[in-house]
């Protein structure tokens, strides 16, 4: 009698959990195609897709054992959301990246948010050492094209701040966006593209007023072909130290967590909406070019987001093609934050891909080898 009651209670409890989880998962999947400017709460849901998917897998296993008919609820939900799952999880067996590969006609591309080029410490001597280590890490990979975000440079503070000069011996061609330019070159920051191959054209495409991040491109002459490389950096949440402390309070269920969450939600909402605008602008630009192209950069958004699906379009995702798992590229907050990408279009074959953790930035370095097959 008691056993029967417990069994019914457990079933009822799991039904009570399964249906809302399935509905939230489906709403999160739909939100991938709704601009946050029209419905911003959907962007919060997109952050939960990996977690909701894992819960649905457990629910499927449970109901398959307990009552197979009810296992259809999580199963159908997962099948409907397969496009989002396929973007969130890579299902390829990861191979060891061959650093010294004889590339023949292939291209090696590095994309990295270098977080100011001075590492993650506040110690002055360590920062100068990290600056050189960051550059050496990139150069040692022997890429043909380098896309860096949050790149700092100074034209007036001497060699220790001449960060462009760290690359120009091997990469004489570059385009620097200079999103911030203070005191006539004393401090410059933005995104930059370096290349071993000459540029046919380069430019920066403007975002609306109030958005400082970069959207730049270079048209590169490569073996009698011209290809376009985009380097993009999208709106961040602009979290302060106090915000990160607030996130810790939320995670630890502190008494002051509610107060901390209000400001964090406002910043996230604003960033979601701005990235929606940026994504539409980027997509329009990519659609307008007939050149083979590769999109690189820090999207500040996850694979289940409107930002990702809009910008990626029909492009390939190098991580999904050549790796395994969720592919975290950003250290803070959560273990599922893959927010940095290399996206070649279908004129390229992706040969290999890797994410390199050198503990020199809060982002991982991405490196990818491709062949142009146009």
Tab-separated table of C-alpha atoms in Angstrom:
chain	number	residue	atom	x	y	z
A	1	UNK	CA	0.000	0.000	0.000
A	2	UNK	CA	2.708	2.443	1.030
A	3	UNK	CA	4.858	1.345	-1.903
A	4	UNK	CA	1.972	1.981	-4.321
A	5	UNK	CA	1.421	5.433	-2.833
A	6	UNK	CA	5.115	6.299	-3.147
A	7	UNK	CA	5.140	5.043	-6.729
A	8	UNK	CA	2.134	7.214	-7.640
A	9	UNK	CA	3.627	10.204	-5.864
A	10	UNK	CA	6.942	9.842	-7.713
A	11	UNK	CA	5.147	9.521	-11.049
A	12	UNK	CA	2.989	12.547	-10.350
A	13	UNK	CA	5.986	14.548	-9.222
A	14	UNK	CA	7.949	13.700	-12.365
A	15	UNK	CA	4.991	14.525	-14.599
A	16	UNK	CA	4.721	17.844	-12.778
A	17	UNK	CA	8.411	18.474	-13.557
A	18	UNK	CA	8.601	17.035	-17.077
A	19	UNK	CA	5.859	19.103	-18.692
A	20	UNK	CA	7.118	22.552	-17.535
A	21	UNK	CA	10.713	21.636	-18.426
A	22	UNK	CA	9.599	20.543	-21.893
A	23	UNK	CA	7.608	23.754	-22.382
A	24	UNK	CA	10.512	25.942	-21.227
A	25	UNK	CA	12.866	24.082	-23.559
A	26	UNK	CA	10.547	24.578	-26.533
A	27	UNK	CA	10.122	28.276	-25.709
A	28	UNK	CA	13.904	28.634	-25.511
A	29	UNK	CA	14.230	27.024	-28.938
A	30	UNK	CA	11.627	29.348	-30.448
A	31	UNK	CA	13.450	32.324	-28.900
A	32	UNK	CA	16.461	31.521	-31.103
A	33	UNK	CA	14.525	33.077	-33.982
A	34	UNK	CA	12.965	36.077	-32.213
A	35	UNK	CA	14.885	39.340	-32.084
A	36	UNK	CA	15.424	40.317	-28.422
A	37	UNK	CA	14.249	43.802	-29.347
A	38	UNK	CA	10.785	42.283	-29.733
A	39	UNK	CA	10.925	39.706	-26.932
A	40	UNK	CA	13.957	39.999	-24.670
A	41	UNK	CA	12.957	37.367	-22.025
A	42	UNK	CA	13.554	34.709	-24.685
A	43	UNK	CA	17.256	35.505	-24.583
A	44	UNK	CA	17.384	34.519	-20.930
A	45	UNK	CA	15.765	31.208	-21.842
A	46	UNK	CA	18.353	30.574	-24.566
A	47	UNK	CA	21.044	30.514	-21.871
A	48	UNK	CA	19.333	27.512	-20.273
A	49	UNK	CA	19.087	25.250	-23.346
A	50	UNK	CA	21.963	22.876	-22.406
A	51	UNK	CA	20.642	22.458	-18.867
A	52	UNK	CA	17.035	21.922	-19.935
A	53	UNK	CA	18.189	19.412	-22.557
A	54	UNK	CA	20.083	17.388	-19.950
A	55	UNK	CA	17.013	17.363	-17.687
A	56	UNK	CA	14.886	16.150	-20.605
A	57	UNK	CA	17.331	13.324	-21.310
A	58	UNK	CA	17.036	12.197	-17.682
A	59	UNK	CA	13.247	12.513	-17.899
A	60	UNK	CA	13.231	10.402	-21.066
A	61	UNK	CA	15.261	7.650	-19.373
A	62	UNK	CA	13.049	7.753	-16.279
A	63	UNK	CA	9.769	7.507	-18.203
A	64	UNK	CA	11.154	4.878	-20.549
A	65	UNK	CA	11.649	2.675	-17.497
A	66	UNK	CA	8.520	3.707	-15.580
A	67	UNK	CA	5.893	4.425	-18.221
A	68	UNK	CA	7.207	4.347	-21.816
A	69	UNK	CA	4.267	6.265	-23.256
A	70	UNK	CA	5.178	9.352	-21.212
A	71	UNK	CA	8.758	9.201	-22.489
A	72	UNK	CA	7.360	10.693	-25.700
A	73	UNK	CA	7.046	14.098	-23.986
A	74	UNK	CA	10.797	14.654	-23.509
A	75	UNK	CA	11.675	12.738	-26.679
A	76	UNK	CA	9.456	14.823	-28.958
A	77	UNK	CA	10.649	18.008	-27.253
A	78	UNK	CA	14.280	17.080	-27.893
A	79	UNK	CA	13.541	16.213	-31.518
A	80	UNK	CA	11.763	19.534	-32.083
A	81	UNK	CA	14.735	21.348	-30.565
A	82	UNK	CA	17.337	19.352	-32.468
A	83	UNK	CA	18.583	22.415	-34.354
A	84	UNK	CA	19.407	24.141	-31.066
A	85	UNK	CA	20.934	20.980	-29.591
A	86	UNK	CA	23.077	20.524	-32.675
A	87	UNK	CA	24.405	24.061	-32.165
A	88	UNK	CA	24.970	23.663	-28.419
A	89	UNK	CA	26.704	20.272	-28.428
A	90	UNK	CA	29.435	19.038	-30.771
A	91	UNK	CA	29.202	15.327	-31.531
A	92	UNK	CA	32.466	14.779	-33.436
A	93	UNK	CA	35.348	12.798	-31.999
A	94	UNK	CA	38.005	15.372	-31.219
A	95	UNK	CA	41.395	14.804	-32.856
A	96	UNK	CA	44.735	16.195	-31.716
A	97	UNK	CA	45.446	19.508	-33.405
A	98	UNK	CA	48.546	19.245	-35.611
A	99	UNK	CA	50.361	22.488	-34.935
A	100	UNK	CA	53.102	22.054	-37.543
A	101	UNK	CA	50.863	20.770	-40.283
A	102	UNK	CA	52.162	21.216	-43.827
A	103	UNK	CA	49.254	23.282	-44.981
A	104	UNK	CA	50.052	23.423	-48.714
A	105	UNK	CA	47.300	25.760	-49.935
A	106	UNK	CA	45.425	25.800	-46.642
A	107	UNK	CA	44.828	28.782	-44.389
A	108	UNK	CA	45.304	28.878	-40.642
A	109	UNK	CA	43.158	31.394	-38.768
A	110	UNK	CA	43.435	32.496	-35.151
A	111	UNK	CA	40.649	34.370	-33.356
A	112	UNK	CA	41.094	35.542	-29.776
A	113	UNK	CA	39.663	38.096	-27.401
A	114	UNK	CA	42.969	39.106	-25.829
A	115	UNK	CA	41.380	41.224	-23.098
A	116	UNK	CA	43.581	44.304	-23.573
A	117	UNK	CA	46.758	42.321	-24.500
A	118	UNK	CA	48.113	42.507	-20.954
A	119	UNK	CA	46.841	39.335	-19.305
A	120	UNK	CA	44.522	39.045	-16.339
A	121	UNK	CA	46.666	40.459	-13.533
A	122	UNK	CA	47.116	44.003	-12.250
A	123	UNK	CA	50.852	43.595	-11.579
A	124	UNK	CA	52.743	45.913	-13.955
A	125	UNK	CA	55.716	43.625	-14.594
A	126	UNK	CA	53.514	40.575	-15.106
A	127	UNK	CA	51.333	42.503	-17.536
A	128	UNK	CA	54.332	43.377	-19.702
A	129	UNK	CA	55.476	39.761	-19.674
A	130	UNK	CA	51.967	38.515	-20.495
A	131	UNK	CA	51.801	40.965	-23.395
A	132	UNK	CA	54.774	39.276	-25.043
A	133	UNK	CA	53.521	35.792	-24.175
A	134	UNK	CA	50.168	36.516	-25.812
A	135	UNK	CA	51.884	37.614	-29.014
A	136	UNK	CA	54.306	34.674	-28.938
A	137	UNK	CA	51.486	32.182	-28.369
A	138	UNK	CA	49.779	33.454	-31.510
A	139	UNK	CA	52.913	33.658	-33.660
A	140	UNK	CA	54.026	30.150	-32.605
A	141	UNK	CA	50.842	28.760	-34.154
A	142	UNK	CA	51.988	30.248	-37.476
A	143	UNK	CA	48.549	31.463	-38.583
A	144	UNK	CA	48.005	33.162	-41.919
A	145	UNK	CA	45.267	35.434	-40.578
A	146	UNK	CA	44.821	36.753	-37.029
A	147	UNK	CA	41.598	38.266	-35.671
A	148	UNK	CA	41.897	39.864	-32.237
A	149	UNK	CA	39.229	41.539	-30.125
A	150	UNK	CA	39.792	43.967	-27.225
A	151	UNK	CA	43.208	44.754	-28.674
A	152	UNK	CA	45.034	47.688	-27.081
A	153	UNK	CA	47.761	49.806	-28.656
A	154	UNK	CA	49.486	53.133	-28.121
A	155	UNK	CA	51.312	55.304	-30.628
A	156	UNK	CA	52.932	57.514	-27.992
A	157	UNK	CA	53.920	55.334	-25.007
A	158	UNK	CA	56.965	53.618	-26.494
A	159	UNK	CA	57.741	50.032	-27.443
A	160	UNK	CA	56.166	48.526	-24.323
A	161	UNK	CA	52.763	49.713	-25.576
A	162	UNK	CA	53.380	49.265	-29.319
A	163	UNK	CA	51.355	46.073	-29.553
A	164	UNK	CA	50.912	46.252	-33.317
A	165	UNK	CA	54.694	46.113	-33.599
A	166	UNK	CA	54.692	42.678	-31.959
A	167	UNK	CA	53.154	41.229	-35.128
A	168	UNK	CA	54.124	43.320	-38.145
A	169	UNK	CA	57.425	41.569	-38.896
A	170	UNK	CA	55.548	38.433	-39.938
A	171	UNK	CA	52.176	40.072	-40.587
A	172	UNK	CA	52.796	43.279	-42.533
A	173	UNK	CA	49.150	43.760	-43.510
A	174	UNK	CA	46.684	44.824	-40.837
A	175	UNK	CA	43.520	46.800	-40.234
A	176	UNK	CA	42.805	48.270	-36.784
A	177	UNK	CA	39.365	49.653	-35.966
A	178	UNK	CA	40.392	52.027	-33.122
A	179	UNK	CA	36.981	52.013	-31.464
A	180	UNK	CA	38.494	54.018	-28.624
A	181	UNK	CA	41.144	56.609	-29.427
A	182	UNK	CA	42.066	58.802	-26.481
A	183	UNK	CA	44.426	61.768	-26.519
A	184	UNK	CA	45.595	61.417	-30.127
A	185	UNK	CA	46.882	57.872	-29.979
A	186	UNK	CA	47.906	57.715	-26.310
A	187	UNK	CA	45.423	54.862	-25.836
A	188	UNK	CA	43.674	52.970	-28.636
A	189	UNK	CA	41.443	49.922	-28.361
A	190	UNK	CA	39.320	47.863	-30.703
A	191	UNK	CA	39.494	44.882	-33.030
A	192	UNK	CA	42.300	44.163	-35.466
A	193	UNK	CA	43.008	41.809	-38.371
A	194	UNK	CA	46.588	40.828	-39.250
A	195	UNK	CA	47.483	38.920	-42.409
A	196	UNK	CA	50.444	37.475	-44.279
A	197	UNK	CA	48.558	38.223	-47.484
A	198	UNK	CA	47.811	41.681	-48.927
A	199	UNK	CA	44.462	43.421	-48.577
A	200	UNK	CA	42.354	44.406	-51.554
A	201	UNK	CA	39.942	46.305	-49.336
A	202	UNK	CA	39.148	46.810	-45.657
A	203	UNK	CA	36.591	48.696	-43.646
A	204	UNK	CA	34.489	49.159	-40.553
A	205	UNK	CA	30.709	48.919	-40.733
A	206	UNK	CA	28.996	51.223	-38.280
A	207	UNK	CA	26.610	50.098	-35.594
A	208	UNK	CA	23.931	52.503	-34.327
A	209	UNK	CA	24.986	55.300	-31.982
A	210	UNK	CA	25.799	54.168	-28.470
A	211	UNK	CA	27.440	50.877	-29.495
A	212	UNK	CA	31.234	51.016	-29.504
A	213	UNK	CA	32.135	47.410	-30.358
A	214	UNK	CA	33.724	46.559	-33.703
A	215	UNK	CA	32.476	45.070	-36.939
A	216	UNK	CA	35.372	45.104	-39.395
A	217	UNK	CA	36.325	43.199	-42.525
A	218	UNK	CA	39.278	42.747	-44.852
A	219	UNK	CA	39.252	41.437	-48.407
A	220	UNK	CA	42.418	39.377	-48.749
A	221	UNK	CA	44.215	38.434	-51.969
A	222	UNK	CA	45.026	34.760	-51.629
A	223	UNK	CA	46.395	32.623	-54.476
A	224	UNK	CA	44.667	34.722	-57.166
A	225	UNK	CA	41.386	34.525	-55.242
A	226	UNK	CA	39.859	37.158	-52.990
A	227	UNK	CA	38.275	36.133	-49.713
A	228	UNK	CA	36.670	38.209	-46.991
A	229	UNK	CA	37.387	37.874	-43.280
A	230	UNK	CA	35.050	39.464	-40.741
A	231	UNK	CA	36.221	40.212	-37.219
A	232	UNK	CA	33.327	41.081	-34.949
A	233	UNK	CA	32.928	41.974	-31.305
A	234	UNK	CA	29.374	42.295	-30.046
A	235	UNK	CA	27.876	44.118	-27.097
A	236	UNK	CA	28.942	42.704	-23.738
A	237	UNK	CA	26.932	42.785	-20.531
A	238	UNK	CA	29.281	45.467	-19.148
A	239	UNK	CA	29.350	43.743	-15.783
A	240	UNK	CA	31.291	45.571	-13.087
A	241	UNK	CA	33.147	43.971	-10.194
A	242	UNK	CA	30.057	44.582	-8.062
A	243	UNK	CA	27.933	42.739	-10.621
A	244	UNK	CA	30.188	39.681	-10.490
A	245	UNK	CA	29.965	39.792	-6.713
A	246	UNK	CA	26.188	39.939	-7.120
A	247	UNK	CA	26.263	36.863	-9.369
A	248	UNK	CA	28.176	35.028	-6.659
A	249	UNK	CA	25.499	36.060	-4.166
A	250	UNK	CA	22.801	34.683	-6.464
A	251	UNK	CA	24.691	31.409	-6.914
A	252	UNK	CA	25.188	31.156	-3.146
A	253	UNK	CA	21.557	32.167	-2.430
A	254	UNK	CA	22.630	35.071	-0.287
A	255	UNK	CA	20.028	37.255	1.466
A	256	UNK	CA	20.993	40.191	-0.769
A	257	UNK	CA	20.719	38.148	-3.983
A	258	UNK	CA	17.394	39.733	-5.001
A	259	UNK	CA	18.781	43.269	-4.854
A	260	UNK	CA	21.841	42.206	-6.832
A	261	UNK	CA	19.760	40.480	-9.517
A	262	UNK	CA	17.763	43.602	-10.470
A	263	UNK	CA	20.754	45.523	-11.820
A	264	UNK	CA	22.196	42.432	-13.493
A	265	UNK	CA	18.929	41.677	-15.317
A	266	UNK	CA	18.727	45.265	-16.586
A	267	UNK	CA	22.252	45.087	-17.999
A	268	UNK	CA	21.585	41.706	-19.606
A	269	UNK	CA	18.337	42.930	-21.161
A	270	UNK	CA	20.098	45.957	-22.652
A	271	UNK	CA	22.913	43.787	-24.029
A	272	UNK	CA	20.484	41.236	-25.523
A	273	UNK	CA	18.630	43.982	-27.364
A	274	UNK	CA	21.785	45.652	-28.672
A	275	UNK	CA	23.176	42.331	-29.887
A	276	UNK	CA	19.924	41.677	-31.714
A	277	UNK	CA	20.418	44.936	-33.618
A	278	UNK	CA	24.066	44.139	-34.280
A	279	UNK	CA	23.262	40.634	-35.497
A	280	UNK	CA	20.809	41.964	-38.094
A	281	UNK	CA	23.399	44.461	-39.390
A	282	UNK	CA	26.085	41.777	-39.627
A	283	UNK	CA	23.771	39.341	-41.377
A	284	UNK	CA	22.793	41.972	-43.960
A	285	UNK	CA	26.457	42.706	-44.689
A	286	UNK	CA	27.396	39.038	-44.998
A	287	UNK	CA	24.441	38.418	-47.314
A	288	UNK	CA	25.550	41.284	-49.549
A	289	UNK	CA	29.003	39.896	-50.375
A	290	UNK	CA	29.670	37.360	-53.103
A	291	UNK	CA	33.167	36.644	-51.802
A	292	UNK	CA	34.063	33.454	-49.936
A	293	UNK	CA	34.071	34.583	-46.331
A	294	UNK	CA	34.870	33.606	-42.765
A	295	UNK	CA	33.259	35.193	-39.703
A	296	UNK	CA	35.434	35.336	-36.586
A	297	UNK	CA	34.918	36.971	-33.253
A	298	UNK	CA	33.526	37.319	-29.780
A	299	UNK	CA	29.731	37.281	-30.071
A	300	UNK	CA	29.165	37.554	-26.306
A	301	UNK	CA	26.269	35.164	-26.837
A	302	UNK	CA	25.637	31.424	-26.714
A	303	UNK	CA	24.811	28.985	-29.555
A	304	UNK	CA	21.112	28.919	-28.663
A	305	UNK	CA	20.722	32.665	-29.093
A	306	UNK	CA	19.153	34.823	-31.780
A	307	UNK	CA	22.578	36.435	-32.165
A	308	UNK	CA	24.257	33.151	-33.056
A	309	UNK	CA	21.588	31.803	-35.395
A	310	UNK	CA	21.237	35.114	-37.229
A	311	UNK	CA	24.954	35.676	-37.764
A	312	UNK	CA	25.791	32.073	-38.543
A	313	UNK	CA	23.046	31.653	-41.118
A	314	UNK	CA	24.240	28.842	-43.408
A	315	UNK	CA	27.881	29.168	-42.388
A	316	UNK	CA	29.736	26.251	-40.852
A	317	UNK	CA	30.733	26.283	-37.190
A	318	UNK	CA	34.346	25.079	-36.908
A	319	UNK	CA	33.843	23.841	-33.351
A	320	UNK	CA	30.813	21.743	-34.286
A	321	UNK	CA	32.636	20.254	-37.268
A	322	UNK	CA	35.792	19.211	-35.452
A	323	UNK	CA	35.196	18.935	-31.714
A	324	UNK	CA	33.186	17.408	-28.879
A	325	UNK	CA	31.066	18.717	-26.016
A	326	UNK	CA	29.811	22.216	-25.186
A	327	UNK	CA	33.104	24.003	-25.868
A	328	UNK	CA	33.334	26.661	-23.194
A	329	UNK	CA	35.373	29.650	-24.445
A	330	UNK	CA	34.811	32.071	-21.548
A	331	UNK	CA	35.899	31.374	-17.989
A	332	UNK	CA	33.440	33.316	-15.868
A	333	UNK	CA	29.915	32.677	-14.575
A	334	UNK	CA	28.923	29.337	-16.171
A	335	UNK	CA	30.550	26.239	-17.729
A	336	UNK	CA	28.467	26.418	-20.919
A	337	UNK	CA	29.528	29.827	-22.258
A	338	UNK	CA	30.741	29.199	-25.788
A	339	UNK	CA	30.650	32.783	-27.025
A	340	UNK	CA	33.630	32.903	-29.432
A	341	UNK	CA	33.380	31.475	-32.935
A	342	UNK	CA	35.042	30.801	-36.285
A	343	UNK	CA	32.389	30.387	-38.991
A	344	UNK	CA	33.600	29.655	-42.556
A	345	UNK	CA	31.044	29.615	-45.349
A	346	UNK	CA	30.581	26.572	-47.582
A	347	UNK	CA	33.394	27.645	-49.916
A	348	UNK	CA	35.794	26.234	-47.326
A	349	UNK	CA	36.624	22.777	-46.026
A	350	UNK	CA	37.453	22.750	-42.316
A	351	UNK	CA	40.512	20.563	-41.744
A	352	UNK	CA	41.080	20.964	-38.018
A	353	UNK	CA	40.124	23.161	-35.081
A	354	UNK	CA	41.263	23.703	-31.522
A	355	UNK	CA	40.671	25.899	-28.481
A	356	UNK	CA	43.868	26.869	-26.672
A	357	UNK	CA	43.905	27.744	-22.979
A	358	UNK	CA	47.024	29.722	-22.056
A	359	UNK	CA	45.580	31.460	-18.969
A	360	UNK	CA	46.469	34.820	-20.520
A	361	UNK	CA	42.918	36.039	-21.114
A	362	UNK	CA	39.435	35.301	-19.819
A	363	UNK	CA	38.727	33.890	-23.292
A	364	UNK	CA	40.246	30.861	-25.009
A	365	UNK	CA	42.159	31.210	-28.262
A	366	UNK	CA	40.517	29.610	-31.314
A	367	UNK	CA	42.606	28.226	-34.180
A	368	UNK	CA	41.290	26.658	-37.366
A	369	UNK	CA	42.774	25.299	-40.604
A	370	UNK	CA	40.666	25.584	-43.755
A	371	UNK	CA	41.011	25.010	-47.481
A	372	UNK	CA	39.360	27.265	-50.028
A	373	UNK	CA	37.585	25.017	-52.527
A	374	UNK	CA	35.725	27.590	-54.606
